Short mmCIF file of C-alpha atoms and ligand atoms in Angstrom, two decimals:
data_model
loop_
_atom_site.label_atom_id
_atom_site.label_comp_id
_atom_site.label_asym_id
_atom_site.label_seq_id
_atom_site.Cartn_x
_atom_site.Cartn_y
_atom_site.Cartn_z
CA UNK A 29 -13.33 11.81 -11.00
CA UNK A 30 -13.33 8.36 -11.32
CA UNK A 31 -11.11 5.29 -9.62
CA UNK A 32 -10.96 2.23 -10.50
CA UNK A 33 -9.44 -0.13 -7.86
CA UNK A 34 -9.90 -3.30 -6.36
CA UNK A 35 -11.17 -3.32 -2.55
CA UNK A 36 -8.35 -5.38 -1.09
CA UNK A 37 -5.62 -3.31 -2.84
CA UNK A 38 -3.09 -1.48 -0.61
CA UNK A 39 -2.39 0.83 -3.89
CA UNK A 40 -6.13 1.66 -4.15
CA UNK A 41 -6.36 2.18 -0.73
CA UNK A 42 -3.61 4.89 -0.73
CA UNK A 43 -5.55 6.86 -3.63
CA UNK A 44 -8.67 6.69 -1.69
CA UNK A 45 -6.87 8.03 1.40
CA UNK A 46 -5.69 11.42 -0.84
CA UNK A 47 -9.45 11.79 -2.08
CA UNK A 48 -10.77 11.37 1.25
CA UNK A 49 -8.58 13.22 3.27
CA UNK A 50 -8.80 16.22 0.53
CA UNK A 51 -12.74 15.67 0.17
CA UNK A 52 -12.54 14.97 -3.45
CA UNK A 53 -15.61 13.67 -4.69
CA UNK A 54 -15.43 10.52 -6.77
CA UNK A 55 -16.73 7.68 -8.38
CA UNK A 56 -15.34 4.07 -7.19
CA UNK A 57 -15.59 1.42 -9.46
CA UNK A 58 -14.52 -2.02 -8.49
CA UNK A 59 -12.20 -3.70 -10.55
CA UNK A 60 -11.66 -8.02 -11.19
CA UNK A 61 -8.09 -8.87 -11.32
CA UNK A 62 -7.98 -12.41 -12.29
CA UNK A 63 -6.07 -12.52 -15.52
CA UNK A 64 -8.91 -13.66 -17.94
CA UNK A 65 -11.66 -11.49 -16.43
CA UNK A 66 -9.98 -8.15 -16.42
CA UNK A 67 -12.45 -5.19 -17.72
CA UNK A 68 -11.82 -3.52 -21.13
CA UNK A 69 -11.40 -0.19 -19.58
CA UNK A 70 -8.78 -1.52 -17.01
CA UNK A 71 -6.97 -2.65 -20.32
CA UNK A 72 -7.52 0.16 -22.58
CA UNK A 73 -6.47 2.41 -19.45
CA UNK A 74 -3.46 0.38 -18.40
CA UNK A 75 -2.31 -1.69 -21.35
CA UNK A 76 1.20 -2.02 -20.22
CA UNK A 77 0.73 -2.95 -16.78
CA UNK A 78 -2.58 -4.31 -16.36
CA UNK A 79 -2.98 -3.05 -12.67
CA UNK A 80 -5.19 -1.15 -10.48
CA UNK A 81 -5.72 2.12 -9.43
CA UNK A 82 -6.14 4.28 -12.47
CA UNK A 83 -7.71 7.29 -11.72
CA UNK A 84 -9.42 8.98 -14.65
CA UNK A 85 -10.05 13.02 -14.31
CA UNK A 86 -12.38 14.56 -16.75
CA UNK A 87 -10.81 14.15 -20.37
CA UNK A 88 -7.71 14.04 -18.73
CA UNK A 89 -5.33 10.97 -20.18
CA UNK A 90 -5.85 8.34 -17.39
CA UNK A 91 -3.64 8.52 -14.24
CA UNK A 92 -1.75 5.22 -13.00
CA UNK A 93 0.81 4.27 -10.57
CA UNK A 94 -0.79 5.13 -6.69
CA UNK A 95 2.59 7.32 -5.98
CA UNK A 96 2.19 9.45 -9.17
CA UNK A 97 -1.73 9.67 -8.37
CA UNK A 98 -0.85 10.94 -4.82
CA UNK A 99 1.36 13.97 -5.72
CA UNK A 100 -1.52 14.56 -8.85
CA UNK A 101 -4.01 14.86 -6.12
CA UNK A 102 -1.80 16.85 -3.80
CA UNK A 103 -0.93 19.67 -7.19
CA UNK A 104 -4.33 19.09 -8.10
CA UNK A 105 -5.64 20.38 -4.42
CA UNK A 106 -2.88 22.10 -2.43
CA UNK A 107 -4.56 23.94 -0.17
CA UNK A 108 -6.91 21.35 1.13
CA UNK A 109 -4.76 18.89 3.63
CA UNK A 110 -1.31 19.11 1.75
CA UNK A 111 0.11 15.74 2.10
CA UNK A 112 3.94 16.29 0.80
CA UNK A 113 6.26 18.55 2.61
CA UNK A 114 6.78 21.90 1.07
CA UNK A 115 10.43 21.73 1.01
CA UNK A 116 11.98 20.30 -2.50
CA UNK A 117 14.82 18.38 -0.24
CA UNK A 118 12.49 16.86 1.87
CA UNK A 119 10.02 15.83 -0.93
CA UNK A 120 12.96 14.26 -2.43
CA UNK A 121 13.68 12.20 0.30
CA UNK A 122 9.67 11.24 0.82
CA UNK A 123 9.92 10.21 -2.78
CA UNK A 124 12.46 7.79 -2.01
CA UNK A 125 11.52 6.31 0.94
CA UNK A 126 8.06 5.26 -1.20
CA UNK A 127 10.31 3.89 -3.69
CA UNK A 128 12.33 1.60 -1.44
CA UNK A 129 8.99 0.42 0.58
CA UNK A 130 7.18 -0.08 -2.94
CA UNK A 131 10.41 -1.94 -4.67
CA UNK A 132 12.02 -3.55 -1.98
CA UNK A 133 9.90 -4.01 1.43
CA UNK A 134 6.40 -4.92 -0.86
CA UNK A 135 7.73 -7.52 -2.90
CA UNK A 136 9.47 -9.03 0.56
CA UNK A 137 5.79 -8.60 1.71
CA UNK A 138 4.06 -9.91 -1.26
CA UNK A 139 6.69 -13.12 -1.71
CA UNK A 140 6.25 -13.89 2.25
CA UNK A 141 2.53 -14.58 2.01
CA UNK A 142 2.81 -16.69 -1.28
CA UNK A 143 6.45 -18.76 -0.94
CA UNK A 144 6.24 -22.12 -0.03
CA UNK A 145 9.69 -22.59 0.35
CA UNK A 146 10.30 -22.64 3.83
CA UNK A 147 14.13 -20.97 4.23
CA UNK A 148 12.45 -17.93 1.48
CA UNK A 149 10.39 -17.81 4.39
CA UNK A 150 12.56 -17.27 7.03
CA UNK A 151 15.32 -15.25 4.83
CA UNK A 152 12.04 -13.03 4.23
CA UNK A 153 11.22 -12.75 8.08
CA UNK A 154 14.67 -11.22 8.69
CA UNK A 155 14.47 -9.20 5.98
CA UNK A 156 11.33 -7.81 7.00
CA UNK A 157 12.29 -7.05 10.59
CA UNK A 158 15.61 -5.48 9.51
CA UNK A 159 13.30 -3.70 7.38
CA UNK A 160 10.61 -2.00 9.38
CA UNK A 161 13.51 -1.85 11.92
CA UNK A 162 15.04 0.72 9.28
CA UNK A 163 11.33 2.28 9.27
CA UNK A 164 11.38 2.50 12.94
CA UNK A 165 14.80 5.02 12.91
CA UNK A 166 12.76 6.75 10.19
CA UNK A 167 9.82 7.49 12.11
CA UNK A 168 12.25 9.12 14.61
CA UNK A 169 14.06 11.40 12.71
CA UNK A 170 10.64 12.36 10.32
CA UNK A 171 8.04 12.81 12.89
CA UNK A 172 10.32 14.61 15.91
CA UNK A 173 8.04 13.41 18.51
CA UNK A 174 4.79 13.83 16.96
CA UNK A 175 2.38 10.92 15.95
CA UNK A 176 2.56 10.56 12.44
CA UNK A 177 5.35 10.35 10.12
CA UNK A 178 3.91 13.63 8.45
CA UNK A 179 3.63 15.35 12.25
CA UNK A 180 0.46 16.05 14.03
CA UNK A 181 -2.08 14.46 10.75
CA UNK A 182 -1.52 12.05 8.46
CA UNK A 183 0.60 12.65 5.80
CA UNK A 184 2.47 11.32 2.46
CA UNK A 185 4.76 8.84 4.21
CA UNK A 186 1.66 7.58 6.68
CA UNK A 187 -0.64 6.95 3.23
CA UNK A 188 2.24 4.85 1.77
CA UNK A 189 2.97 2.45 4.71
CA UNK A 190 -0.61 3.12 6.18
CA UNK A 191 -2.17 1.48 3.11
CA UNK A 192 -0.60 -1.46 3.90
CA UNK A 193 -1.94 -2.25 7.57
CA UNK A 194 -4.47 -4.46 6.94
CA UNK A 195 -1.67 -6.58 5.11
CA UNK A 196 -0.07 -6.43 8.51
CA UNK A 197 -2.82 -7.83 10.58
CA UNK A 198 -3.42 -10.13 8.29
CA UNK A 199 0.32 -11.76 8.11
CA UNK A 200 0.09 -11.32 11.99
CA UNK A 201 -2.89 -13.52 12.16
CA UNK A 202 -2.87 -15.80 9.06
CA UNK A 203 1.43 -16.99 9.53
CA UNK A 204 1.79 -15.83 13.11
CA UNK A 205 4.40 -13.03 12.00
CA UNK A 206 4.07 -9.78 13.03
CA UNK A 207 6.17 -7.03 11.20
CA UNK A 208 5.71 -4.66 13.54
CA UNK A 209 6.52 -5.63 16.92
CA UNK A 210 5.96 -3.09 20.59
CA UNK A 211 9.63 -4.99 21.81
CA UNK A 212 11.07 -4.29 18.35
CA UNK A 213 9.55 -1.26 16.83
CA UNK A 214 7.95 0.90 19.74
CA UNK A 215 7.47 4.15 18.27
CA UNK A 216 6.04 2.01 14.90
CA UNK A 217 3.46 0.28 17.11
CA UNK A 218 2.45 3.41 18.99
CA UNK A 219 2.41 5.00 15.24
CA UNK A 220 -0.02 1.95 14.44
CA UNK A 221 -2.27 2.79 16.89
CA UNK A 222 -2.03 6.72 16.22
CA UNK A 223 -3.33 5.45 12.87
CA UNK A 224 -5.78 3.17 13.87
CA UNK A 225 -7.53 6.13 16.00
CA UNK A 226 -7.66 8.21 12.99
CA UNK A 227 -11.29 7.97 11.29
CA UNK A 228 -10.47 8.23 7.78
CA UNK A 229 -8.18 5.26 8.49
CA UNK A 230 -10.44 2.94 10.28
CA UNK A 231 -13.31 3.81 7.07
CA UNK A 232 -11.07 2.78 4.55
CA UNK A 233 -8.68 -0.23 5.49
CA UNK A 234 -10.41 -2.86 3.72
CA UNK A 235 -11.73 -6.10 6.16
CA UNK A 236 -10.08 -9.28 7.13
CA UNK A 237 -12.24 -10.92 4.77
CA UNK A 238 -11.60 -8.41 1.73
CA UNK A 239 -7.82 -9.68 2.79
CA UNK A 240 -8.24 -12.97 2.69
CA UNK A 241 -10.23 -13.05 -0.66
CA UNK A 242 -7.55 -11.23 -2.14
CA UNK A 243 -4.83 -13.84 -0.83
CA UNK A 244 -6.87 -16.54 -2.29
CA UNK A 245 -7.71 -14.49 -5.50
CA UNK A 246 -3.43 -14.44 -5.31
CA UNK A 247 -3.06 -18.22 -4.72
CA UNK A 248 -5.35 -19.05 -7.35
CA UNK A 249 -3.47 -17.06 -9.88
CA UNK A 250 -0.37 -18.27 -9.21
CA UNK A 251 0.98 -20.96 -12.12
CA UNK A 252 0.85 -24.53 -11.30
CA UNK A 253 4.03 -26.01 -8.68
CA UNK A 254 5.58 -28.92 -9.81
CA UNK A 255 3.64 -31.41 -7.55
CA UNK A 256 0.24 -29.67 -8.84
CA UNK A 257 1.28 -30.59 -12.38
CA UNK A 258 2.46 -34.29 -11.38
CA UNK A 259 -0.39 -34.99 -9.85
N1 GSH B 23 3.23 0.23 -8.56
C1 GSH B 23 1.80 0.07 -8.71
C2 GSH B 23 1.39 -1.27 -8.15
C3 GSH B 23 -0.08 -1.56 -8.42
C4 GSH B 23 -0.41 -3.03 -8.22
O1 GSH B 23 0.46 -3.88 -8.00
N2 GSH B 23 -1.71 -3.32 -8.27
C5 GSH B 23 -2.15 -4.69 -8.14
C6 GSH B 23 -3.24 -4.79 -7.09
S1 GSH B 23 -2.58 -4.50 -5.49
C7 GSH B 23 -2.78 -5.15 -9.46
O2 GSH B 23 -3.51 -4.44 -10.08
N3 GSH B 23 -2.44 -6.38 -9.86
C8 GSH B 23 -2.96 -6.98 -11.05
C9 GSH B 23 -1.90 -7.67 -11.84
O3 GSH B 23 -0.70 -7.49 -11.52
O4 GSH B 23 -2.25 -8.37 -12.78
C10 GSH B 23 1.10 1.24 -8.01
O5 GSH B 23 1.69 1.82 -7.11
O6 GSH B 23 -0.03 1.60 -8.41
#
């Protein structure tokens, strides 16, 4: 198996949490993602989308999306560290709550770090708390006392908000706004920590420094404000 990723990628990050927690040996391969320097194979592999991870298994066709490579992993490898409940309802509603973190609390995430508009930025902030105040009820009901959203180890639900926790730290520490709060969200911060003492977690969420290269690999990509242009 092969992935091809980009280190300070919270979608990467989520595939390599599957391989890893699985043991699923594989080959990483570290992808550019400034427009003009993108490799052939990311386009060949990804033409429509252009992104990272694509996983590529054997002469399979090659694997995108990090929520479809999850449950290919988890089919692929059921009996080692099963990541998705067993029940269809409950998968179901897994599925979804990926799908509303990855379409509505990511882009919040992603526009927060890059706006310069400074009521975007508070609108954002309140969106974000109501947010991961949402996630907090969620962790409740899902992990019935236990310390991860999938129970007693990580599963599904921990991979697709875990990946992001460097991107947490880093907002906390770069803008001075910390999504998840102990006063706020105190079953989400004592989930943070359950995550932090988990090995597999501390090995793979990338540095501060992989963060911040990425943010100004972001900035730099953005197109030119209006000033920029006068100027
Ligand atoms: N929905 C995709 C999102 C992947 C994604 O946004 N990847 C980013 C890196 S974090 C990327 O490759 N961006 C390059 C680009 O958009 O040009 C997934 O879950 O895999």
């Amino acid at each position: 198996m092969k992935l091809l990723g980009n280190s300070g990628s919270a979608f990467t990050t989520r595939v390599k949490f599957v391989l890893e927690l699985k043991s699923i040996e594989y080959e990483y391969i570290e992808e550019e993602l400034r427009k003009k320097l993108k490799s052939e194979r990311l386009l060949t592999s990804n033409p429509l989308f252009q992104r990272v991870p694509v996983l590529f298994h054997a002469n399979e066709h090659p694997l995108i999306e990090s929520l479809a490579i999850m449950e290919y992993l988890d089919e692929l490898r059921p009996d080692v560290h099963p990541i998705l409940p067993s029940n269809p309802s409950e998968r179901a509603q897994y599925r979804v709550l990926a799908y509303t973190f990855d379409n509505l609390y990511y882009p919040w995430m992603r526009e927060f770090v890059l706006t310069q508009d400074k009521e975007r930025i508070e609108e954002l902030k309140r969106l974000i708390i109501e947010g991961f105040g949402l996630l907090e009820e969620v962790f409740v009901k899902l992990s019935k006392g236990k310390p991860f959203f999938g129970g007693d180890d990580i599963g599904y639900l921990d991979i697709v908000f875990g990946s992001f926790l460097g991107w947490i730290i880093f907002d906390g520490t770069m803008f001075g706004f910390n999504m998840i709060e102990e006063a706020r969200n105190p079953r989400l911060a004592q989930w943070v920590k359950s995550m932090w003492s988990h090995e597999v977690v501390r090995a793979l969420i990338p540095s501060q420094e992989t963060h911040m290269e990425f943010y100004e690999m972001l900035i730099s990509e953005l197109p030119p404000t209006p000033e920029t242009v006068s100027a």
